[in-house]
Short mmCIF file of C-alpha atoms and ligand atoms in Angstrom, two decimals:
data_model
loop_
_atom_site.label_atom_id
_atom_site.label_comp_id
_atom_site.label_asym_id
_atom_site.label_seq_id
_atom_site.Cartn_x
_atom_site.Cartn_y
_atom_site.Cartn_z
CA MET A 1 93.58 -91.88 33.38
CA LEU A 2 95.15 -92.73 30.00
CA LEU A 3 95.26 -96.39 30.86
CA LEU A 4 91.64 -96.18 31.70
CA LEU A 5 90.79 -94.62 28.47
CA LEU A 6 92.84 -97.26 26.62
CA LEU A 7 91.18 -100.04 28.46
CA PHE A 8 87.74 -99.00 27.78
CA GLU A 9 88.09 -97.49 24.40
CA GLY A 10 85.23 -98.95 22.38
CA LEU A 11 83.16 -99.45 25.43
CA CYS A 12 82.07 -95.93 26.14
CA CYS A 13 84.06 -92.88 25.55
CA PRO A 14 87.24 -92.54 23.72
CA GLY A 15 89.54 -89.43 24.09
CA GLU A 16 88.68 -86.09 22.88
CA ASN A 17 90.79 -86.39 19.74
CA THR A 18 88.58 -89.09 18.30
CA ALA A 19 85.92 -87.50 16.15
CA VAL A 20 82.75 -89.38 17.02
CA PRO A 21 82.61 -91.26 20.30
CA GLN A 22 81.29 -94.82 19.68
CA ALA A 23 78.72 -94.44 22.43
CA LEU A 24 77.12 -91.63 20.39
CA GLN A 25 77.17 -93.13 17.06
CA SER A 26 73.62 -94.12 17.54
CA TYR A 27 72.32 -91.02 18.96
CA ARG A 28 68.84 -90.25 17.71
CA LEU A 29 66.45 -87.42 17.81
CA ALA A 30 63.48 -87.67 20.08
CA ALA A 31 60.02 -86.76 18.64
CA GLU A 32 60.28 -83.03 18.43
CA GLU A 33 57.67 -80.71 19.98
CA PRO A 34 56.44 -77.86 17.86
CA LEU A 35 58.63 -74.80 18.57
CA ALA A 36 57.31 -72.58 21.23
CA PHE A 37 58.02 -69.12 22.69
CA ARG A 38 57.52 -69.18 26.39
CA MET A 39 57.71 -66.66 29.12
CA LEU A 40 58.76 -68.00 32.49
CA GLN A 41 58.06 -66.31 35.82
CA THR A 42 59.16 -67.29 39.28
CA SER A 43 57.80 -65.25 42.12
CA SER A 44 58.86 -65.89 45.71
CA PHE A 45 56.80 -64.45 48.58
CA ALA A 46 58.76 -64.42 51.91
CA ASN A 47 56.05 -62.76 53.91
CA HIS A 48 53.23 -60.35 53.54
CA SER A 49 55.57 -57.43 52.68
CA TRP A 50 58.40 -59.12 50.78
CA ALA A 51 58.30 -60.58 47.22
CA HIS A 52 60.70 -60.98 44.42
CA SER A 53 59.93 -62.02 40.72
CA GLU A 54 62.10 -63.17 37.92
CA GLY A 55 61.15 -63.38 34.36
CA SER A 56 62.68 -64.70 31.15
CA GLY A 57 61.75 -65.55 27.58
CA TRP A 58 62.65 -68.60 25.67
CA LEU A 59 62.55 -69.78 22.07
CA GLY A 60 62.66 -73.47 22.38
CA ASP A 61 65.51 -74.20 24.74
CA LEU A 62 67.32 -70.87 23.92
CA GLN A 63 66.96 -68.02 26.35
CA THR A 64 66.13 -64.86 24.30
CA HIS A 65 65.04 -62.44 27.00
CA GLY A 66 65.51 -61.57 30.59
CA TRP A 67 63.58 -59.21 32.90
CA ASP A 68 65.55 -56.61 34.80
CA THR A 69 63.58 -56.38 37.97
CA ALA A 70 65.23 -53.27 39.32
CA LEU A 71 64.81 -51.22 36.19
CA GLY A 72 61.64 -52.83 34.90
CA THR A 73 63.12 -53.41 31.47
CA ILE A 74 63.32 -56.27 29.05
CA ARG A 75 66.85 -57.48 28.44
CA TYR A 76 67.51 -58.61 24.86
CA LEU A 77 69.92 -61.48 24.95
CA LYS A 78 70.37 -62.26 21.30
CA PRO A 79 70.94 -59.93 18.36
CA TRP A 80 67.73 -61.26 16.94
CA SER A 81 65.67 -60.94 20.30
CA HIS A 82 63.62 -58.03 18.91
CA GLY A 83 62.00 -60.37 16.37
CA ASN A 84 60.34 -58.26 13.72
CA PHE A 85 58.63 -55.95 16.23
CA SER A 86 59.11 -52.20 16.05
CA GLN A 87 60.72 -50.17 18.94
CA GLN A 88 57.33 -48.78 19.74
CA GLU A 89 55.64 -52.17 19.97
CA LEU A 90 58.36 -53.53 22.22
CA LYS A 91 58.18 -50.44 24.46
CA ASN A 92 54.39 -50.93 24.84
CA LEU A 93 55.02 -54.62 25.83
CA GLN A 94 57.63 -53.49 28.30
CA SER A 95 55.17 -51.08 29.96
CA LEU A 96 52.58 -53.80 30.02
CA LEU A 97 55.08 -56.19 31.75
CA GLN A 98 55.98 -53.44 34.29
CA LEU A 99 52.24 -53.11 35.16
CA TYR A 100 51.80 -56.81 35.28
CA PHE A 101 54.70 -57.63 37.61
CA HIS A 102 53.69 -54.78 39.91
CA GLY A 103 50.02 -55.80 39.83
CA PHE A 104 50.73 -59.46 40.18
CA THR A 105 52.67 -59.05 43.45
CA ARG A 106 50.10 -56.74 44.90
CA VAL A 107 47.14 -59.01 44.04
CA VAL A 108 48.85 -62.19 45.41
CA GLN A 109 49.83 -60.48 48.59
CA ALA A 110 46.21 -59.07 48.97
CA TYR A 111 44.64 -62.51 48.37
CA ALA A 112 47.21 -64.81 50.01
CA GLY A 113 45.31 -64.91 53.31
CA HIS A 114 41.89 -65.45 51.63
CA PHE A 115 43.19 -68.50 49.62
CA GLN A 116 45.30 -69.70 52.49
CA PHE A 117 48.71 -69.45 50.71
CA GLU A 118 51.20 -70.06 53.43
CA TYR A 119 54.37 -67.94 53.62
CA PRO A 120 56.95 -68.54 52.40
CA PHE A 121 55.66 -69.73 48.99
CA GLU A 122 56.60 -69.63 45.32
CA ILE A 123 54.55 -69.30 42.24
CA GLN A 124 55.84 -70.23 38.81
CA ILE A 125 54.16 -69.35 35.55
CA SER A 126 54.90 -70.59 32.11
CA ALA A 127 53.00 -68.96 29.31
CA GLY A 128 53.34 -68.70 25.59
CA CYS A 129 52.42 -70.02 22.20
CA ARG A 130 53.50 -72.86 19.79
CA MET A 131 53.54 -72.86 16.12
CA ASN A 132 50.97 -75.59 15.89
CA ALA A 133 47.75 -76.26 17.72
CA PRO A 134 46.99 -76.14 20.63
CA GLN A 135 48.56 -72.79 20.15
CA ILE A 136 48.50 -71.01 23.45
CA PHE A 137 49.38 -72.20 26.91
CA LEU A 138 49.38 -70.78 30.49
CA ASN A 139 50.31 -73.03 33.36
CA VAL A 140 50.74 -71.95 37.00
CA ALA A 141 52.55 -73.96 39.71
CA TYR A 142 52.22 -73.36 43.41
CA GLN A 143 55.16 -74.67 45.58
CA GLY A 144 56.55 -76.49 42.58
CA LEU A 145 53.46 -78.40 41.83
CA ASP A 146 50.88 -77.94 39.01
CA PHE A 147 48.18 -75.65 40.31
CA LEU A 148 45.98 -74.35 37.43
CA SER A 149 46.06 -73.58 33.82
CA LEU A 150 44.16 -71.58 31.16
CA GLN A 151 42.23 -74.00 29.04
CA GLY A 152 40.47 -72.31 26.09
CA ILE A 153 38.26 -69.63 27.68
CA SER A 154 38.31 -70.97 31.25
CA TRP A 155 40.78 -71.33 34.22
CA GLU A 156 40.92 -74.94 35.32
CA PRO A 157 42.49 -76.40 38.47
CA SER A 158 45.13 -78.97 37.87
CA PRO A 159 44.25 -82.54 38.70
CA GLY A 160 45.10 -83.13 42.35
CA ALA A 161 45.65 -79.50 43.16
CA GLY A 162 42.76 -79.45 45.51
CA ILE A 163 40.01 -77.11 46.72
CA ARG A 164 42.36 -74.20 46.92
CA ALA A 165 43.06 -74.28 43.14
CA GLN A 166 39.35 -74.65 42.46
CA ASN A 167 38.65 -71.53 44.58
CA VAL A 168 41.32 -69.47 42.77
CA CYS A 169 39.93 -70.61 39.44
CA LYS A 170 36.42 -69.69 40.43
CA GLU A 171 37.60 -66.16 41.30
CA LEU A 172 39.81 -65.79 38.13
CA ASN A 173 36.95 -66.86 35.90
CA ARG A 174 34.96 -63.85 37.03
CA TYR A 175 37.46 -61.49 35.35
CA LEU A 176 36.42 -61.78 31.64
CA ASP A 177 38.65 -58.67 30.66
CA PHE A 178 41.73 -60.26 32.06
CA LYS A 179 41.10 -63.46 30.03
CA GLU A 180 40.52 -61.53 26.88
CA ILE A 181 43.73 -59.53 27.28
CA LEU A 182 45.65 -62.72 27.90
CA GLN A 183 44.11 -64.49 24.90
CA SER A 184 44.96 -61.52 22.76
CA LEU A 185 48.47 -61.40 23.98
CA LEU A 186 49.07 -65.18 23.68
CA GLY A 187 46.87 -65.87 20.70
CA HIS A 188 47.70 -62.85 18.49
CA THR A 189 50.86 -61.05 19.68
CA CYS A 190 52.78 -64.04 20.68
CA PRO A 191 52.60 -66.04 17.33
CA ARG A 192 53.59 -62.92 15.41
CA PHE A 193 56.54 -62.43 17.74
CA LEU A 194 57.45 -66.13 17.58
CA ALA A 195 57.40 -66.07 13.73
CA GLY A 196 59.95 -63.01 13.83
CA LEU A 197 62.15 -64.75 16.30
CA MET A 198 62.24 -67.98 14.37
CA GLU A 199 63.46 -66.15 11.43
CA GLY A 200 66.19 -64.40 13.30
CA GLY A 201 67.18 -67.31 15.28
CA GLU A 202 67.00 -69.98 12.62
CA SER A 203 70.75 -70.65 12.23
CA GLU A 204 71.21 -70.87 16.00
CA LEU A 205 68.19 -73.28 16.36
CA LYS A 206 69.57 -75.44 13.55
CA ARG A 207 73.09 -75.63 14.74
CA LYS A 208 74.61 -78.95 15.66
CA VAL A 209 77.42 -79.20 18.14
CA LYS A 210 79.17 -82.45 18.75
CA PRO A 211 79.96 -83.46 22.31
CA GLU A 212 83.15 -84.26 24.02
CA ALA A 213 83.19 -87.34 26.19
CA TRP A 214 85.36 -88.49 29.01
CA LEU A 215 85.45 -90.93 31.82
CA SER A 216 85.89 -90.60 35.58
CA ARG A 217 85.77 -92.92 38.57
CA GLY A 218 82.23 -93.42 39.88
CA PRO A 219 81.08 -92.27 43.31
CA SER A 220 81.04 -95.41 45.23
CA ALA A 221 82.27 -98.54 43.69
CA ARG A 222 81.59 -101.70 45.63
CA PRO A 223 84.69 -103.55 46.73
CA GLY A 224 86.13 -105.46 43.79
CA ARG A 225 84.02 -103.51 41.35
CA LEU A 226 84.85 -100.51 39.27
CA LEU A 227 82.11 -97.97 38.65
CA LEU A 228 82.80 -95.56 35.89
CA VAL A 229 81.11 -92.32 34.90
CA CYS A 230 80.87 -91.37 31.23
CA HIS A 231 80.49 -87.66 30.80
CA VAL A 232 79.23 -86.36 27.50
CA SER A 233 79.09 -82.60 27.30
CA GLY A 234 78.77 -79.71 24.90
CA PHE A 235 76.18 -81.09 22.57
CA TYR A 236 73.23 -79.36 20.79
CA PRO A 237 70.44 -79.89 20.17
CA LYS A 238 69.29 -81.55 23.42
CA SER A 239 68.18 -84.79 22.12
CA VAL A 240 70.90 -87.35 22.67
CA TRP A 241 71.20 -91.10 23.18
CA VAL A 242 74.11 -92.35 25.24
CA MET A 243 74.77 -96.00 26.09
CA TRP A 244 77.30 -98.22 27.54
CA MET A 245 78.43 -100.88 25.04
CA ARG A 246 80.25 -104.08 25.49
CA GLY A 247 81.29 -105.05 21.91
CA GLU A 248 78.17 -104.75 19.85
CA GLN A 249 75.90 -105.15 22.91
CA GLU A 250 74.12 -102.35 24.72
CA GLN A 251 74.60 -102.78 28.50
CA ARG A 252 71.33 -102.68 30.45
CA GLY A 253 70.74 -101.67 33.99
CA THR A 254 72.98 -98.62 33.74
CA GLN A 255 72.14 -95.32 35.28
CA ARG A 256 71.66 -92.20 33.35
CA GLY A 257 71.41 -88.63 34.65
CA ASP A 258 69.07 -86.01 33.33
CA VAL A 259 70.17 -83.84 30.33
CA LEU A 260 71.28 -80.67 32.00
CA PRO A 261 72.18 -77.26 30.52
CA ASN A 262 75.75 -75.80 30.22
CA ALA A 263 76.21 -72.08 30.48
CA ASP A 264 77.10 -71.83 26.71
CA GLU A 265 73.64 -73.14 25.60
CA THR A 266 74.88 -76.62 25.00
CA TRP A 267 73.82 -79.71 27.14
CA TRP A 268 75.54 -82.39 29.12
CA ILE A 269 74.69 -85.70 30.62
CA PHE A 270 76.41 -88.34 32.70
CA HIS A 271 75.97 -92.04 32.50
CA LEU A 272 77.07 -94.55 35.08
CA SER A 273 78.40 -97.99 34.11
CA HIS A 274 76.64 -101.07 35.46
CA PRO A 275 78.29 -101.99 38.81
CA ASP A 276 78.84 -105.54 37.49
CA LEU A 277 80.43 -104.41 34.19
CA PHE A 278 83.97 -104.07 35.40
CA ASP A 279 85.45 -106.39 38.07
CA CYS A 280 88.78 -105.64 39.45
CA ASP A 281 90.13 -109.24 38.72
CA SER A 282 90.28 -108.36 35.10
CA TYR A 283 91.99 -105.02 35.78
CA PRO A 284 94.41 -105.70 38.63
CA GLY A 285 96.27 -102.77 40.00
CA HIS A 286 93.92 -100.29 38.56
CA THR A 287 93.52 -97.11 40.75
CA GLY A 288 89.76 -97.53 40.88
CA CYS A 289 90.28 -100.98 42.41
CA THR A 290 92.69 -100.20 45.12
C1 NAG B 1 60.07 -60.44 55.13
O1 NAG B 1 61.04 -61.26 54.51
C2 NAG B 1 62.21 -60.53 54.19
C3 NAG B 1 63.13 -61.43 53.34
O2 NAG B 1 63.24 -62.66 53.94
C4 NAG B 1 62.86 -60.08 55.52
O3 NAG B 1 64.08 -59.43 55.24
C5 NAG B 1 61.91 -59.23 56.23
O4 NAG B 1 62.45 -58.88 57.56
C6 NAG B 1 60.60 -59.87 56.50
N1 NAG B 1 59.63 -58.98 57.02
C7 NAG B 1 58.79 -59.33 57.94
C8 NAG B 1 57.79 -58.35 58.40
O5 NAG B 1 58.71 -60.46 58.47
C1 NAG B 2 56.32 -60.22 11.65
O1 NAG B 2 56.40 -61.51 10.96
C2 NAG B 2 55.10 -62.25 10.98
C3 NAG B 2 55.32 -63.55 10.35
O2 NAG B 2 56.03 -63.40 9.16
C4 NAG B 2 54.00 -61.36 10.46
O3 NAG B 2 52.78 -62.06 10.59
C5 NAG B 2 54.04 -60.03 11.08
O4 NAG B 2 53.03 -59.24 10.42
C6 NAG B 2 55.40 -59.38 10.97
N1 NAG B 2 55.39 -58.11 11.51
C7 NAG B 2 54.99 -57.68 12.72
C8 NAG B 2 55.23 -56.25 13.15
O5 NAG B 2 54.48 -58.43 13.55
#
């Protein structure tokens, strides 16, 4: 492994004792979205009598809240997760969420047959507010695909979601009170809460953590070729640019994984070298070549 590191130092990832891996010297920030507070819900319906929901709250990519399904309580995951809301206001929100989760399950079970939802199925909801316009969002997915969303004052089916989504929207659009409650929660309560969270979470949101990088052998090198995986892990924020270099030249045709979360609220990514980058004639006797 050490030999490998020495061989390819300067190409991708030097050892962990080097301050800034060369491959990361040119990491740049992607265009940043306005910061959002979002509540995520995943509800699984196994049959007409069994359902399970999970809920969580997120400030940007930091999880700030969980939902304890058994107790029906909000879990505050950060010291600043209360924002600037009073205990009473948070208790009211908790009661509202208890009613909501209970009611959601019952309503979906009751209407599943009518709208031809086929068991088992899963519904995901992402709802919240952003600092800048468009301020509020509420998106619903059915079986992992966009299904419908709240657009201004009306529920709209997602493109391609079909007649079923149209029918559900038609039904939802009849309930004006429900829309008003949502608009008040997302349009008034949520931005106030978001502002409080942003103050409390500012230092965590602004932190910068440098990654570690290391190499391993790739999954299936072709005979005579050495495929290497560059791992880059432990960075924050999420935006990162990793590339394989040969000298000053970026290598094209390499394969990059998605940026994925670590458990400690940092991110990691892997990046495969180009299969033609390393041939074993140049590195005889290397373990990756035998
Ligand atoms: C419903 O699904 C649950 C969870 O998979 C299962 O334990 C239960 O036996 C099912 N009930 C019926 C009536 O099919
Ligand atoms: C919390 O902070 C926001 C933004 O500074 C403010 O609008 C709001 O009134 C504060 N208090 C409460 C209880 O929301």
